[in-house]
Short mmCIF file of C-alpha atoms and ligand atoms in Angstrom, two decimals:
data_model
loop_
_atom_site.label_atom_id
_atom_site.label_comp_id
_atom_site.label_asym_id
_atom_site.label_seq_id
_atom_site.Cartn_x
_atom_site.Cartn_y
_atom_site.Cartn_z
CA MET V 107 16.29 -11.79 35.34
CA ARG V 108 19.25 -9.42 34.96
CA LEU V 109 20.30 -11.08 31.61
CA ARG V 110 16.71 -10.71 30.26
CA THR V 111 16.67 -7.10 31.39
CA VAL V 112 20.27 -6.42 29.48
CA ALA V 113 18.48 -8.27 26.52
CA ILE V 114 15.30 -6.36 26.22
CA THR V 115 16.88 -3.06 27.02
CA GLY V 116 19.46 -4.13 23.83
CA CYS V 117 16.31 -4.94 21.85
CA VAL V 118 14.64 -1.34 22.57
CA ALA V 119 17.92 0.63 21.75
CA PHE V 120 18.66 -1.49 19.00
CA GLY V 121 15.04 -1.23 17.85
CA ALA V 122 15.32 2.53 18.11
CA SER V 123 18.24 3.15 16.39
CA LEU V 124 16.81 1.24 13.00
CA MET V 125 13.53 3.19 13.50
CA ILE V 126 16.11 6.57 12.86
CA PHE V 127 18.13 4.88 10.77
CA ALA V 128 15.22 4.19 8.21
CA LEU V 129 13.83 7.30 8.57
CA SER V 130 16.99 9.12 8.02
CA LEU V 131 17.73 7.38 4.98
CA ASP V 132 15.38 5.71 2.91
CA THR V 133 11.04 6.28 3.00
CA ARG V 134 11.27 2.93 1.09
CA LEU V 135 12.08 1.25 4.22
CA LEU V 136 8.56 1.94 5.62
CA GLY V 137 5.21 0.66 4.54
CA ASP V 138 4.09 -1.74 2.20
CA GLN V 139 6.13 -2.00 -0.86
CA SER V 140 3.48 -4.84 -2.34
CA GLY V 141 2.37 -3.93 -5.87
CA TYR V 142 5.73 -2.67 -7.11
CA LYS V 143 5.86 -3.16 -10.72
CA PRO V 144 8.52 -1.23 -12.55
CA ILE V 145 8.96 -0.97 -16.36
CA GLN V 146 12.20 -3.06 -17.25
CA PRO V 147 14.54 -2.52 -20.32
CA ILE V 148 13.94 -5.47 -22.15
CA ALA V 149 10.16 -6.48 -21.78
CA TYR V 150 10.86 -10.21 -20.76
CA SER V 151 8.25 -12.03 -19.64
CA HIS V 152 7.72 -14.68 -16.84
CA ALA V 153 4.24 -16.06 -18.29
CA LEU V 154 6.08 -16.53 -21.53
CA HIS V 155 9.25 -18.33 -20.16
CA ALA V 156 8.15 -19.72 -16.60
CA GLY V 157 4.64 -20.28 -17.79
CA GLU V 158 4.39 -21.64 -21.66
CA LEU V 159 7.75 -22.45 -22.08
CA LYS V 160 7.88 -23.91 -18.33
CA ILE V 161 11.60 -22.93 -18.15
CA ASP V 162 12.56 -23.95 -14.36
CA CYS V 163 12.76 -21.12 -11.97
CA GLN V 164 16.27 -21.98 -11.07
CA PHE V 165 17.42 -22.57 -14.47
CA CYS V 166 17.87 -18.83 -14.40
CA HIS V 167 17.60 -17.95 -10.61
CA SER V 168 20.22 -20.70 -9.96
CA ALA V 169 21.58 -19.51 -6.59
CA ALA V 170 18.14 -19.89 -4.75
CA GLU V 171 18.96 -22.90 -3.37
CA THR V 172 22.74 -22.25 -2.57
CA SER V 173 23.13 -18.89 -1.16
CA ARG V 174 21.21 -16.12 0.23
CA HIS V 175 20.41 -14.49 -2.87
CA ALA V 176 18.53 -15.79 -5.79
CA GLY V 177 20.58 -13.50 -8.15
CA ILE V 178 19.27 -12.65 -11.69
CA PRO V 179 20.74 -14.41 -14.49
CA PRO V 180 23.57 -13.29 -16.84
CA LEU V 181 22.70 -12.33 -20.50
CA SER V 182 24.78 -15.84 -21.56
CA THR V 183 21.72 -17.81 -19.99
CA CYS V 184 19.67 -15.97 -22.04
CA MET V 185 21.77 -16.50 -24.80
CA LYS V 186 21.59 -20.26 -24.52
CA CYS V 187 18.23 -19.97 -26.80
CA HIS V 188 18.65 -16.69 -28.18
CA GLU V 189 21.86 -16.84 -30.32
CA SER V 190 19.40 -19.00 -32.03
CA VAL V 191 15.82 -17.65 -31.20
CA LEU V 192 15.28 -14.19 -32.64
CA ASN V 193 11.61 -13.56 -33.72
CA LYS V 194 8.76 -12.04 -31.45
CA ALA V 195 6.73 -14.48 -29.61
CA GLY V 196 3.81 -16.34 -31.26
CA THR V 197 5.57 -16.16 -34.94
CA PRO V 198 4.74 -19.52 -36.98
CA ALA V 199 7.48 -21.65 -37.92
CA GLY V 200 9.40 -20.80 -40.79
CA LYS V 201 8.36 -17.18 -40.75
CA SER V 202 10.72 -14.16 -39.76
CA ASN V 203 9.59 -11.65 -37.79
CA PRO V 204 12.66 -10.24 -35.44
CA SER V 205 12.04 -9.12 -32.25
CA PRO V 206 13.49 -6.05 -31.34
CA ASP V 207 13.68 -6.84 -27.60
CA ILE V 208 16.06 -9.82 -28.88
CA GLN V 209 18.00 -7.45 -30.84
CA LYS V 210 18.50 -4.90 -27.60
CA LEU V 211 19.35 -8.62 -25.90
CA ARG V 212 21.91 -9.64 -28.22
CA GLU V 213 23.79 -5.95 -28.84
CA ALA V 214 23.68 -5.83 -24.71
CA TYR V 215 25.39 -9.26 -24.65
CA VAL V 216 27.92 -9.00 -27.51
CA SER V 217 28.80 -5.16 -26.38
CA GLY V 218 29.63 -6.30 -23.04
CA ARG V 219 27.31 -3.34 -21.49
CA GLY V 220 24.92 -6.16 -19.90
CA ILE V 221 21.38 -4.81 -18.83
CA GLN V 222 20.29 -3.00 -16.08
CA TRP V 223 17.44 -4.88 -14.86
CA VAL V 224 15.61 -2.59 -12.14
CA ARG V 225 15.45 -4.06 -9.05
CA ILE V 226 12.24 -5.10 -7.35
CA HIS V 227 12.67 -6.82 -4.09
CA ARG V 228 15.01 -5.02 -1.28
CA LEU V 229 15.14 -5.72 2.35
CA PRO V 230 16.50 -3.33 4.52
CA ALA V 231 20.39 -3.72 5.36
CA HIS V 232 19.43 -4.57 8.91
CA VAL V 233 17.65 -7.60 8.14
CA THR V 234 19.08 -10.92 6.69
CA PHE V 235 17.08 -13.14 4.83
CA PRO V 236 18.67 -16.46 3.31
CA HIS V 237 16.80 -18.03 -0.15
CA SER V 238 18.85 -21.27 0.59
CA ARG V 239 17.56 -22.21 3.68
CA HIS V 240 13.80 -21.78 2.72
CA VAL V 241 14.12 -23.33 -0.65
CA ARG V 242 15.59 -26.21 0.89
CA SER V 243 13.17 -26.63 3.02
CA GLY V 244 10.52 -26.60 0.61
CA VAL V 245 8.92 -23.41 0.91
CA ALA V 246 7.76 -22.64 -2.91
CA CYS V 247 8.94 -19.61 -4.51
CA GLN V 248 5.32 -18.56 -5.21
CA SER V 249 4.44 -18.35 -1.17
CA CYS V 250 6.35 -15.31 -1.32
CA HIS V 251 6.53 -14.17 -4.94
CA GLY V 252 3.14 -14.96 -6.13
CA GLU V 253 2.11 -16.75 -9.42
CA ILE V 254 5.15 -15.21 -11.33
CA GLN V 255 4.77 -17.86 -13.96
CA GLY V 256 1.48 -16.07 -15.02
CA GLU V 257 2.96 -12.59 -15.06
CA GLU V 258 4.29 -10.54 -18.20
CA ARG V 259 5.78 -8.10 -15.89
CA VAL V 260 7.34 -8.82 -12.37
CA GLU V 261 5.06 -7.54 -9.29
CA GLN V 262 6.20 -7.63 -5.87
CA PHE V 263 3.55 -9.82 -4.05
CA MET V 264 5.06 -9.64 -0.18
CA ALA V 265 4.79 -6.60 1.52
CA LEU V 266 8.27 -7.45 2.56
CA ALA V 267 7.05 -6.94 6.34
CA MET V 268 8.35 -8.40 9.34
CA GLY V 269 4.73 -9.46 10.34
CA GLU V 270 4.91 -11.69 7.19
CA CYS V 271 7.90 -13.20 7.84
CA LEU V 272 7.06 -13.76 11.60
CA ALA V 273 3.44 -15.02 10.70
CA CYS V 274 4.50 -17.77 8.68
CA HIS V 275 7.51 -18.95 10.77
CA ARG V 276 4.87 -19.15 13.81
CA LEU V 277 2.75 -21.33 11.21
CA GLU V 278 5.68 -23.28 10.36
CA ASN V 279 6.85 -24.08 13.35
CA GLN V 280 2.87 -25.32 15.19
CA LYS V 281 2.71 -27.88 12.26
CA GLN V 282 6.18 -28.94 13.03
CA LEU V 283 5.50 -29.45 16.86
CA LEU V 284 2.47 -30.72 16.47
CA ALA V 285 3.92 -33.66 13.94
CA GLY V 286 6.13 -33.88 17.07
CA LYS V 287 9.60 -32.27 15.46
CA PRO V 288 11.54 -29.16 16.73
CA ALA V 289 10.35 -26.18 15.82
CA GLN V 290 13.07 -24.72 13.43
CA ALA V 291 11.88 -21.25 11.90
CA PRO V 292 13.61 -18.59 14.27
CA THR V 293 11.11 -15.99 15.94
CA ASP V 294 14.23 -14.59 18.04
CA CYS V 295 15.41 -11.01 16.75
CA ALA V 296 19.02 -12.08 16.49
CA ALA V 297 18.04 -14.54 13.58
CA CYS V 298 17.00 -11.93 11.43
CA HIS V 299 18.33 -8.83 12.46
CA HIS V 300 22.51 -8.98 12.71
C1 HEC C 1236 14.75 -17.72 -18.47
C2 HEC C 1236 14.87 -16.96 -17.19
C3 HEC C 1236 13.92 -16.96 -15.90
C4 HEC C 1236 13.24 -17.71 -15.47
C5 HEC C 1236 12.82 -19.04 -15.94
C6 HEC C 1236 12.73 -17.15 -14.01
N1 HEC C 1236 13.25 -15.95 -14.02
FE1 HEC C 1236 13.20 -14.67 -12.63
N2 HEC C 1236 13.87 -13.06 -13.62
C7 HEC C 1236 14.52 -13.00 -14.74
C8 HEC C 1236 15.10 -11.99 -15.08
C9 HEC C 1236 15.89 -11.59 -16.29
C10 HEC C 1236 14.68 -11.15 -14.27
C11 HEC C 1236 14.84 -9.62 -14.22
C12 HEC C 1236 13.50 -8.72 -14.90
C13 HEC C 1236 12.48 -8.57 -14.40
O1 HEC C 1236 12.32 -8.54 -13.16
O2 HEC C 1236 11.56 -9.49 -15.15
C14 HEC C 1236 13.57 -11.94 -13.36
C15 HEC C 1236 13.36 -11.42 -11.98
C16 HEC C 1236 12.65 -11.94 -11.07
C17 HEC C 1236 12.07 -11.76 -9.56
C18 HEC C 1236 12.52 -10.32 -9.45
C19 HEC C 1236 13.46 -9.99 -8.93
C20 HEC C 1236 13.99 -8.28 -8.20
O3 HEC C 1236 14.43 -7.17 -8.62
O4 HEC C 1236 13.50 -8.41 -7.25
C21 HEC C 1236 11.57 -12.72 -8.84
C22 HEC C 1236 10.95 -12.78 -7.36
C23 HEC C 1236 11.79 -13.84 -9.82
N3 HEC C 1236 12.25 -13.35 -11.33
C24 HEC C 1236 11.09 -15.23 -9.41
C25 HEC C 1236 11.17 -16.58 -10.59
C26 HEC C 1236 10.17 -17.24 -10.13
C27 HEC C 1236 9.43 -17.88 -8.90
C28 HEC C 1236 10.16 -18.12 -11.26
C29 HEC C 1236 9.78 -19.61 -11.71
C30 HEC C 1236 8.23 -19.71 -11.69
C31 HEC C 1236 11.13 -17.28 -12.06
N4 HEC C 1236 11.41 -16.07 -11.80
C32 HEC C 1236 11.74 -17.78 -13.41
C33 HEC C 1236 14.64 -14.54 -15.59
C34 HEC C 1236 14.16 -15.65 -15.31
C1 HEC C 1237 10.14 -16.98 2.31
C2 HEC C 1237 10.23 -16.28 1.30
C3 HEC C 1237 10.43 -16.64 0.13
C4 HEC C 1237 10.67 -17.32 -1.22
C5 HEC C 1237 10.40 -19.08 -0.49
C6 HEC C 1237 11.08 -16.91 -1.89
N1 HEC C 1237 11.74 -16.04 -2.08
FE1 HEC C 1237 12.78 -14.70 -3.43
N2 HEC C 1237 12.97 -12.96 -2.31
C7 HEC C 1237 12.63 -13.05 -0.89
C8 HEC C 1237 12.93 -11.61 -0.26
C9 HEC C 1237 12.42 -11.53 1.31
C10 HEC C 1237 13.72 -11.21 -1.06
C11 HEC C 1237 14.53 -9.75 -0.82
C12 HEC C 1237 15.64 -10.08 -0.63
C13 HEC C 1237 16.75 -8.89 0.10
O1 HEC C 1237 16.34 -7.81 -0.23
O2 HEC C 1237 17.70 -9.63 0.29
C14 HEC C 1237 13.17 -12.12 -2.22
C15 HEC C 1237 13.92 -11.45 -3.65
C16 HEC C 1237 14.20 -12.57 -4.48
C17 HEC C 1237 15.08 -11.97 -5.99
C18 HEC C 1237 15.75 -11.04 -6.10
C19 HEC C 1237 17.16 -11.23 -6.16
C20 HEC C 1237 17.79 -11.40 -4.96
O3 HEC C 1237 18.42 -13.06 -4.68
O4 HEC C 1237 17.60 -10.96 -3.86
C21 HEC C 1237 14.74 -12.94 -7.02
C22 HEC C 1237 15.18 -12.76 -8.20
C23 HEC C 1237 14.07 -14.09 -6.34
N3 HEC C 1237 13.69 -13.76 -4.47
C24 HEC C 1237 13.76 -15.47 -6.71
C25 HEC C 1237 13.08 -16.57 -5.81
C26 HEC C 1237 12.69 -17.86 -6.31
C27 HEC C 1237 13.33 -18.12 -7.96
C28 HEC C 1237 12.43 -18.33 -5.69
C29 HEC C 1237 12.02 -20.22 -5.46
C30 HEC C 1237 13.35 -20.81 -6.11
C31 HEC C 1237 12.25 -17.92 -4.49
N4 HEC C 1237 12.31 -16.58 -4.96
C32 HEC C 1237 11.81 -17.86 -3.30
C33 HEC C 1237 11.54 -13.94 -0.38
C34 HEC C 1237 11.54 -15.17 -0.66
C1 HEC C 1238 15.14 -22.14 -22.65
C2 HEC C 1238 15.08 -21.18 -24.17
C3 HEC C 1238 14.98 -19.94 -23.80
C4 HEC C 1238 15.92 -18.73 -22.32
C5 HEC C 1238 16.89 -19.57 -22.17
C6 HEC C 1238 14.97 -17.35 -22.92
N1 HEC C 1238 14.33 -17.70 -23.72
FE1 HEC C 1238 13.75 -15.78 -24.11
N2 HEC C 1238 12.48 -16.45 -25.57
C7 HEC C 1238 12.53 -17.98 -26.24
C8 HEC C 1238 11.58 -18.26 -27.01
C9 HEC C 1238 11.51 -19.97 -27.81
C10 HEC C 1238 10.75 -17.14 -27.25
C11 HEC C 1238 9.59 -16.95 -28.68
C12 HEC C 1238 8.66 -17.84 -28.05
C13 HEC C 1238 7.53 -17.57 -29.68
O1 HEC C 1238 8.09 -17.99 -30.58
O2 HEC C 1238 6.57 -18.07 -29.04
C14 HEC C 1238 11.42 -16.48 -26.69
C15 HEC C 1238 11.03 -14.95 -26.62
C16 HEC C 1238 11.70 -14.08 -25.77
C17 HEC C 1238 11.19 -12.44 -25.95
C18 HEC C 1238 10.25 -12.09 -26.60
C19 HEC C 1238 10.30 -11.27 -27.59
C20 HEC C 1238 9.14 -10.77 -28.04
O3 HEC C 1238 9.48 -9.35 -29.08
O4 HEC C 1238 7.88 -11.10 -28.50
C21 HEC C 1238 11.89 -11.73 -25.05
C22 HEC C 1238 12.29 -10.29 -25.11
C23 HEC C 1238 12.95 -12.69 -24.54
N3 HEC C 1238 12.95 -14.03 -24.94
C24 HEC C 1238 14.10 -12.26 -23.64
C25 HEC C 1238 14.71 -13.44 -22.51
C26 HEC C 1238 15.80 -13.06 -22.11
C27 HEC C 1238 15.79 -11.55 -21.09
C28 HEC C 1238 16.20 -14.32 -21.46
C29 HEC C 1238 17.08 -14.29 -20.18
C30 HEC C 1238 16.79 -13.61 -18.95
C31 HEC C 1238 15.78 -15.16 -22.02
N4 HEC C 1238 14.91 -14.90 -23.16
C32 HEC C 1238 15.93 -16.79 -21.99
C33 HEC C 1238 13.44 -19.20 -25.53
C34 HEC C 1238 14.27 -18.73 -24.19
C1 HEC C 1239 5.94 -19.26 3.80
C2 HEC C 1239 6.94 -19.19 4.78
C3 HEC C 1239 8.21 -18.19 5.34
C4 HEC C 1239 8.08 -17.02 5.36
C5 HEC C 1239 7.04 -15.97 4.76
C6 HEC C 1239 9.28 -16.29 5.69
N1 HEC C 1239 10.24 -17.63 6.26
FE1 HEC C 1239 11.83 -17.90 6.89
N2 HEC C 1239 11.75 -19.49 7.23
C7 HEC C 1239 10.59 -20.32 6.92
C8 HEC C 1239 10.32 -21.43 7.23
C9 HEC C 1239 9.74 -22.95 7.19
C10 HEC C 1239 12.16 -21.90 8.16
C11 HEC C 1239 12.80 -22.81 8.64
C12 HEC C 1239 13.53 -23.83 7.64
C13 HEC C 1239 13.98 -25.32 7.90
O1 HEC C 1239 13.50 -25.39 8.89
O2 HEC C 1239 14.89 -25.76 7.68
C14 HEC C 1239 12.45 -20.31 7.78
C15 HEC C 1239 13.80 -20.43 8.54
C16 HEC C 1239 14.18 -18.96 8.28
C17 HEC C 1239 15.23 -18.36 9.21
C18 HEC C 1239 16.83 -19.02 9.65
C19 HEC C 1239 17.35 -19.76 8.73
C20 HEC C 1239 18.79 -20.57 9.02
O3 HEC C 1239 19.90 -20.64 8.50
O4 HEC C 1239 18.69 -20.81 10.45
C21 HEC C 1239 15.66 -17.13 8.71
C22 HEC C 1239 16.90 -16.12 9.12
C23 HEC C 1239 14.54 -16.48 8.34
N3 HEC C 1239 13.54 -17.79 7.98
C24 HEC C 1239 14.44 -15.68 7.64
C25 HEC C 1239 13.12 -14.97 7.09
C26 HEC C 1239 12.69 -13.21 7.24
C27 HEC C 1239 13.65 -12.40 6.84
C28 HEC C 1239 11.80 -13.47 6.37
C29 HEC C 1239 10.55 -12.20 5.80
C30 HEC C 1239 11.30 -11.62 4.63
C31 HEC C 1239 11.07 -14.92 6.08
N4 HEC C 1239 11.97 -15.68 6.65
C32 HEC C 1239 9.66 -15.44 5.73
C33 HEC C 1239 9.54 -19.89 6.36
C34 HEC C 1239 9.04 -18.81 5.94
C1 HEC C 1240 11.76 -13.60 10.95
C2 HEC C 1240 12.24 -12.40 10.90
C3 HEC C 1240 12.43 -11.71 11.73
C4 HEC C 1240 12.47 -11.36 13.39
C5 HEC C 1240 12.83 -13.01 14.01
C6 HEC C 1240 12.42 -10.31 13.95
N1 HEC C 1240 12.27 -9.16 12.97
FE1 HEC C 1240 12.39 -7.11 13.06
N2 HEC C 1240 11.98 -7.19 11.19
C7 HEC C 1240 12.45 -8.15 9.94
C8 HEC C 1240 12.44 -7.59 8.67
C9 HEC C 1240 11.64 -8.50 7.25
C10 HEC C 1240 11.99 -5.97 9.02
C11 HEC C 1240 11.83 -5.06 7.74
C12 HEC C 1240 10.59 -4.85 7.35
C13 HEC C 1240 9.87 -4.19 8.29
O1 HEC C 1240 10.21 -3.08 8.67
O2 HEC C 1240 8.78 -4.46 8.62
C14 HEC C 1240 11.98 -5.89 9.99
C15 HEC C 1240 12.14 -4.29 10.72
C16 HEC C 1240 12.06 -4.39 12.07
C17 HEC C 1240 12.91 -3.19 12.76
C18 HEC C 1240 12.49 -1.90 11.90
C19 HEC C 1240 10.89 -1.38 11.54
C20 HEC C 1240 10.61 -0.11 10.84
O3 HEC C 1240 9.61 0.56 11.03
O4 HEC C 1240 11.57 0.04 10.18
C21 HEC C 1240 12.66 -3.38 13.99
C22 HEC C 1240 12.91 -2.10 14.81
C23 HEC C 1240 12.36 -4.81 14.28
N3 HEC C 1240 12.49 -5.07 13.21
C24 HEC C 1240 13.12 -5.25 15.35
C25 HEC C 1240 12.99 -6.48 16.03
C26 HEC C 1240 12.63 -7.12 17.13
C27 HEC C 1240 13.14 -6.31 18.41
C28 HEC C 1240 12.79 -8.43 17.27
C29 HEC C 1240 12.75 -9.34 18.25
C30 HEC C 1240 11.59 -9.41 18.96
C31 HEC C 1240 12.56 -8.56 15.70
N4 HEC C 1240 12.47 -7.51 15.07
C32 HEC C 1240 12.34 -10.00 15.45
C33 HEC C 1240 12.59 -9.51 10.06
C34 HEC C 1240 12.66 -9.82 11.40
#
């Protein structure tokens, strides 16, 4: 019982300090962030690349299966095609119709300046979220990010709230238990908070 009391006191104190931390540092940590859809420096389209051209998500976000972060691809990944693809989308074959956005991309690559993409998803620093474990256990990107392959501009789908993580974890564990397997999606504080 003593251990239990210590653990609960610990959690409450930890919670209170997080709350103060969140309130003092960043109001974006509080409340629903879904629907956030910033304009990017280049009009890169997931609808075109992941939808129409059917490029695999992990061709660009290759770290999703192995690391904590899925990562944003370096421009060298874009240049595998845009060394030669220079036209605006939808230009008939044999015509020249250079795209100003692809021009910008190539200049950013050649000069080494890169592109400062506006970051969309951001969990508070006190939360651990490993992509690898989710992707390897077969959770689709779309369960958390929505139908990105149909979006011209990425829009945040999840609110990134603790309740969303827990709701899916509980559901997954129920499915596992019904199938006679041990529950594997953690619901203890320490698994997500370090
Ligand atoms: C050809 C490369 C490419 C492919 C393929 C691709 N992406 Fe992306 N993705 C990017 C780039 C570049 C960005 C940053 C610019 C932006 O947000 O549009 C990005 C941004 C994102 C973001 C938002 C990142 C943030 O800042 O929070 C998510 C989520 C994402 N992609 C998921 C996906 C999913 C899911 C797929 C497959 C359906 C996919 N991507 C396919 C290049 C790609
Ligand atoms: C179980 C939910 C979940 C799944 C499944 C998932 N993501 Fe994410 N994704 C998140 C969360 C949460 C963040 C914010 C992470 C952070 O801020 O540390 C994120 C952030 C990202 C980002 C921004 C850069 C980064 O890694 O922080 C990209 C890009 C991304 N995800 C792409 C993908 C792709 C591609 C897949 C499928 C291969 C995928 N995600 C599957 C929840 C998920
Ligand atoms: C596998 C090949 C491939 C990769 C990788 C690729 N693209 Fe593309 N991209 C294309 C093709 C093909 C088109 C034009 C489609 C058409 O002609 O209809 C295009 C079109 C575009 C356009 C639209 C231009 C316009 O003005 O209409 C932009 C912007 C663009 N790509 C940016 C990027 C960025 C940024 C990356 C890297 C994150 C990237 N592309 C990676 C093949 C690729
Ligand atoms: C759509 C369902 C879903 C959502 C949403 C989800 N998870 Fe998970 N998560 C899982 C599953 C399934 C597992 C167990 C994977 C396994 O058994 O290999 C898991 C496992 C984990 C683990 C354990 C990793 C390990 O190495 O043991 C952590 C930590 C985690 N999730 C954090 C989060 C956080 C934080 C969020 C919210 C931002 C979140 N998850 C949202 C499905 C989800
Ligand atoms: C599956 C992952 C997961 C588990 C398990 C989890 N949390 Fe969280 N927690 C999160 C995420 C994601 C956030 C950030 C988003 C938010 O504030 O809802 C968060 C935020 C918080 C916050 C800050 C709230 C705020 O308004 O800023 C507190 C306090 C907290 N968690 C306490 C706990 C305690 C105590 C437990 C154990 C009973 C726990 N968490 C278990 C994922 C988790």
